[in-house]
């Protein structure tokens, strides 16, 4: 149960005095952003370098059937020019990216803005040489290496739309995404070292390409030296393509509403959706949130541990920080390799000022003991951040006391792939925090708590319901790639006039927001979004499976684990071998992050008379809460529940 009765932690006077935003400034700016969005965002848009400055600011409608979101619609700019070129005069020799490889072997790289410029321009010219033009899609399937950022920025430079696919996804998942946006080029690497193990990304790409239904070329970054099978005419090495290529490529003038990228994310039904973000509003929103949420200042080394395959990596490793001329650290490995002190060693080595990670990582490290943390110098840290899932107060307090020595404000940032950037978050010099609460809205964000049934707003404090947003903000997704109807149906149909987040929340007596988790069939496993429907469809694709239902189950480290109920085809018998086979099958179909934690064989699933699976009951059984199953009288065969309880796994 959510315990909102937590001690307030106020920023110190010293911190508040030197911060970009203190409490008074927050109140004043927030009020203005809500009452005069055109004035507020029009002014803040000046932080970007426009080719043609916009004369229009906000033109948006949440009206179901006519949802349309446009910001700065007559402005033009180029994202790569904003993230690189404009910094060259003043900070060309400043480090843009610090790259820390998987092995702790001292081969960390410092890439200056000048070097970044040269890499990105060359990369852009290579893409052009391969025939990529403005509006074409490019899939990026890379480990956490600088070339992932170069590739993204190279696309932005020439107006190509990138779609980054997390390197942990399987060949099938990759193929689905390459087909989904008809990508002209897939960028991958020979091998991806992570936690001391190497994934054969090129091999995965080859298997994916067998299922790609259109002509596409493959560009391969040499990372590891693994042998690759290069297909003549289809596959090219980046270093060979770069040979003799000019390191100047003119940035293409893009409209503020031209797409910047597509990023596939899981929903409650069907295949993952291609979330579309555009150029002007997205860049402005990621830049301003990066600066204010982390209180980023010139000279700070900022580190977000996310992967560029997720939105956090897009907004807060690449675009936000680089738009601000920051030094952003990119880490190839995992927090527990070679041991659980790795993050703090990196903090010490590079004097990291802002550290941003997921609660699941904090919980995992907390379990390894404090010595791994305290043996490294963390005095450079000024702000700690979390993202991706609710953080439990125990983990928050450990992060605060042990990692932050009780002196670093913690920003618990609630947001989504769809929102582009932070929505609810403390500002470190302004907002007293409470462990487990994402606190207050960022500028321009109008959160509301809706009654789940009536869809009406719950006024006042001390209320619980559906978290929705009442008006648009610049970083909002614009559409689902190729399917605007799905966009409207997913986010604007259920609660008319609002953006529906899919999350539940509480607003406490201090107006603070507490996220209670998803209210739909989306799981959050170690901060990774996963549709139950995706895991179910992978399971039923196995010849032994007739039916499957998947629910989330509370998990100490991962937040949620994946619990699968599986009915078998006649002629197949339950066995431990089959369980293992099915778990491996899902892993292979989707990727390691989707591997089931529990598989329970079930002769029958609880269904309503109309045949709908009652997940509420399955969730209760999985969580060992079968004493509070609620009403089962509407079930077609109530007795199947007894069998489920008898054979449940998670006791
Ligand atoms: C969850 C990640 C509680 C939430 C940026 C949301 C959170 C989903 C928080 C989006 C937080 C994210 N507290 N829950 N601070 N941040 N979530 O699209 O359920 O991968 O809807 O974006 O993660 O996940 P996504």
Short mmCIF file of N, CA, C and O in Angstrom, two decimals, residues 336 340 344 359-373 391-400 402-403 556-557:
data_model
loop_
_atom_site.label_atom_id
_atom_site.label_comp_id
_atom_site.label_asym_id
_atom_site.label_seq_id
_atom_site.Cartn_x
_atom_site.Cartn_y
_atom_site.Cartn_z
N UNK A 336 26.64 -3.42 -12.13
CA UNK A 336 27.20 -4.46 -11.27
C UNK A 336 28.43 -5.13 -11.88
O UNK A 336 28.86 -6.19 -11.42
N UNK A 340 29.67 -4.22 -7.86
CA UNK A 340 28.58 -3.28 -7.56
C UNK A 340 29.07 -1.87 -7.22
O UNK A 340 28.29 -1.00 -6.89
N UNK A 344 29.93 4.14 -8.77
CA UNK A 344 30.55 5.13 -7.87
C UNK A 344 32.00 5.35 -8.23
O UNK A 344 32.54 6.42 -8.03
N UNK A 359 15.00 3.27 -10.25
CA UNK A 359 14.85 2.65 -8.93
C UNK A 359 15.31 1.19 -8.90
O UNK A 359 15.88 0.75 -7.89
N UNK A 360 15.10 0.46 -9.99
CA UNK A 360 15.49 -0.95 -9.99
C UNK A 360 17.00 -1.09 -9.77
O UNK A 360 17.46 -1.98 -9.06
N UNK A 361 17.78 -0.17 -10.36
CA UNK A 361 19.24 -0.21 -10.18
C UNK A 361 19.58 0.13 -8.73
O UNK A 361 20.45 -0.50 -8.13
N UNK A 362 18.87 1.09 -8.18
CA UNK A 362 19.13 1.48 -6.78
C UNK A 362 18.83 0.29 -5.86
O UNK A 362 19.63 -0.04 -4.98
N UNK A 363 17.71 -0.37 -6.10
CA UNK A 363 17.37 -1.52 -5.24
C UNK A 363 18.39 -2.64 -5.38
O UNK A 363 18.78 -3.26 -4.39
N UNK A 364 18.84 -2.88 -6.60
CA UNK A 364 19.82 -3.94 -6.81
C UNK A 364 21.12 -3.60 -6.08
O UNK A 364 21.70 -4.46 -5.41
N UNK A 365 21.56 -2.34 -6.17
CA UNK A 365 22.83 -1.96 -5.54
C UNK A 365 22.70 -1.91 -4.03
O UNK A 365 23.64 -2.27 -3.30
N UNK A 366 21.54 -1.51 -3.56
CA UNK A 366 21.28 -1.45 -2.12
C UNK A 366 21.49 -2.83 -1.50
O UNK A 366 22.01 -2.96 -0.39
N UNK A 367 21.12 -3.85 -2.24
CA UNK A 367 21.24 -5.23 -1.75
C UNK A 367 22.68 -5.72 -1.67
O UNK A 367 22.96 -6.76 -1.09
N UNK A 368 23.61 -4.99 -2.28
CA UNK A 368 25.01 -5.45 -2.31
C UNK A 368 25.83 -4.88 -1.16
O UNK A 368 27.02 -5.17 -1.04
N UNK A 369 25.23 -3.99 -0.39
CA UNK A 369 25.96 -3.45 0.77
C UNK A 369 26.53 -2.07 0.50
O UNK A 369 26.82 -1.70 -0.64
N UNK A 370 26.73 -1.32 1.60
CA UNK A 370 27.15 0.08 1.48
C UNK A 370 28.62 0.25 1.11
O UNK A 370 29.02 1.29 0.58
N UNK A 371 29.44 -0.78 1.40
CA UNK A 371 30.88 -0.61 1.18
C UNK A 371 31.22 -0.29 -0.27
O UNK A 371 32.13 0.49 -0.54
N UNK A 372 30.48 -0.89 -1.18
CA UNK A 372 30.73 -0.63 -2.60
C UNK A 372 30.56 0.85 -2.93
O UNK A 372 31.14 1.36 -3.86
N UNK A 373 29.70 1.52 -2.17
CA UNK A 373 29.45 2.94 -2.41
C UNK A 373 30.48 3.78 -1.69
O UNK A 373 31.14 4.63 -2.28
N UNK A 391 9.46 4.79 -6.91
CA UNK A 391 10.56 4.40 -6.02
C UNK A 391 9.99 4.22 -4.62
O UNK A 391 9.25 5.08 -4.12
N UNK A 392 10.34 3.09 -4.00
CA UNK A 392 9.85 2.83 -2.64
C UNK A 392 10.69 3.65 -1.66
O UNK A 392 11.88 3.88 -1.89
N UNK A 393 10.08 4.11 -0.57
CA UNK A 393 10.80 4.96 0.39
C UNK A 393 12.10 4.35 0.90
O UNK A 393 13.07 5.08 1.11
N UNK A 394 12.18 3.02 1.06
CA UNK A 394 13.42 2.40 1.54
C UNK A 394 14.56 2.69 0.57
O UNK A 394 15.66 3.08 0.96
N UNK A 395 14.28 2.48 -0.72
CA UNK A 395 15.32 2.72 -1.73
C UNK A 395 15.65 4.21 -1.80
O UNK A 395 16.81 4.60 -1.92
N UNK A 396 14.62 5.04 -1.71
CA UNK A 396 14.83 6.50 -1.73
C UNK A 396 15.75 6.91 -0.59
O UNK A 396 16.71 7.64 -0.78
N UNK A 397 15.47 6.41 0.61
CA UNK A 397 16.25 6.80 1.79
C UNK A 397 17.70 6.32 1.70
O UNK A 397 18.62 7.01 2.12
N UNK A 398 17.87 5.14 1.12
CA UNK A 398 19.24 4.63 0.94
C UNK A 398 20.01 5.51 -0.06
O UNK A 398 21.16 5.89 0.16
N UNK A 399 19.33 5.84 -1.13
CA UNK A 399 19.92 6.71 -2.17
C UNK A 399 20.32 8.04 -1.54
O UNK A 399 21.41 8.56 -1.75
N UNK A 400 19.42 8.56 -0.73
CA UNK A 400 19.64 9.85 -0.08
C UNK A 400 20.82 9.78 0.91
O UNK A 400 21.78 10.55 0.83
N UNK A 402 23.03 7.05 1.83
CA UNK A 402 24.29 6.38 1.54
C UNK A 402 24.96 6.98 0.30
O UNK A 402 26.12 7.39 0.34
N UNK A 403 24.22 7.07 -0.79
CA UNK A 403 24.84 7.60 -2.01
C UNK A 403 25.05 9.11 -1.89
O UNK A 403 26.14 9.61 -2.14
N UNK A 556 10.82 -7.66 -5.67
CA UNK A 556 11.63 -6.80 -4.80
C UNK A 556 12.60 -5.90 -5.53
O UNK A 556 12.82 -4.76 -5.16
N UNK A 557 13.26 -6.44 -6.56
CA UNK A 557 14.26 -5.64 -7.25
C UNK A 557 13.72 -5.04 -8.54
O UNK A 557 13.89 -3.86 -8.83
#
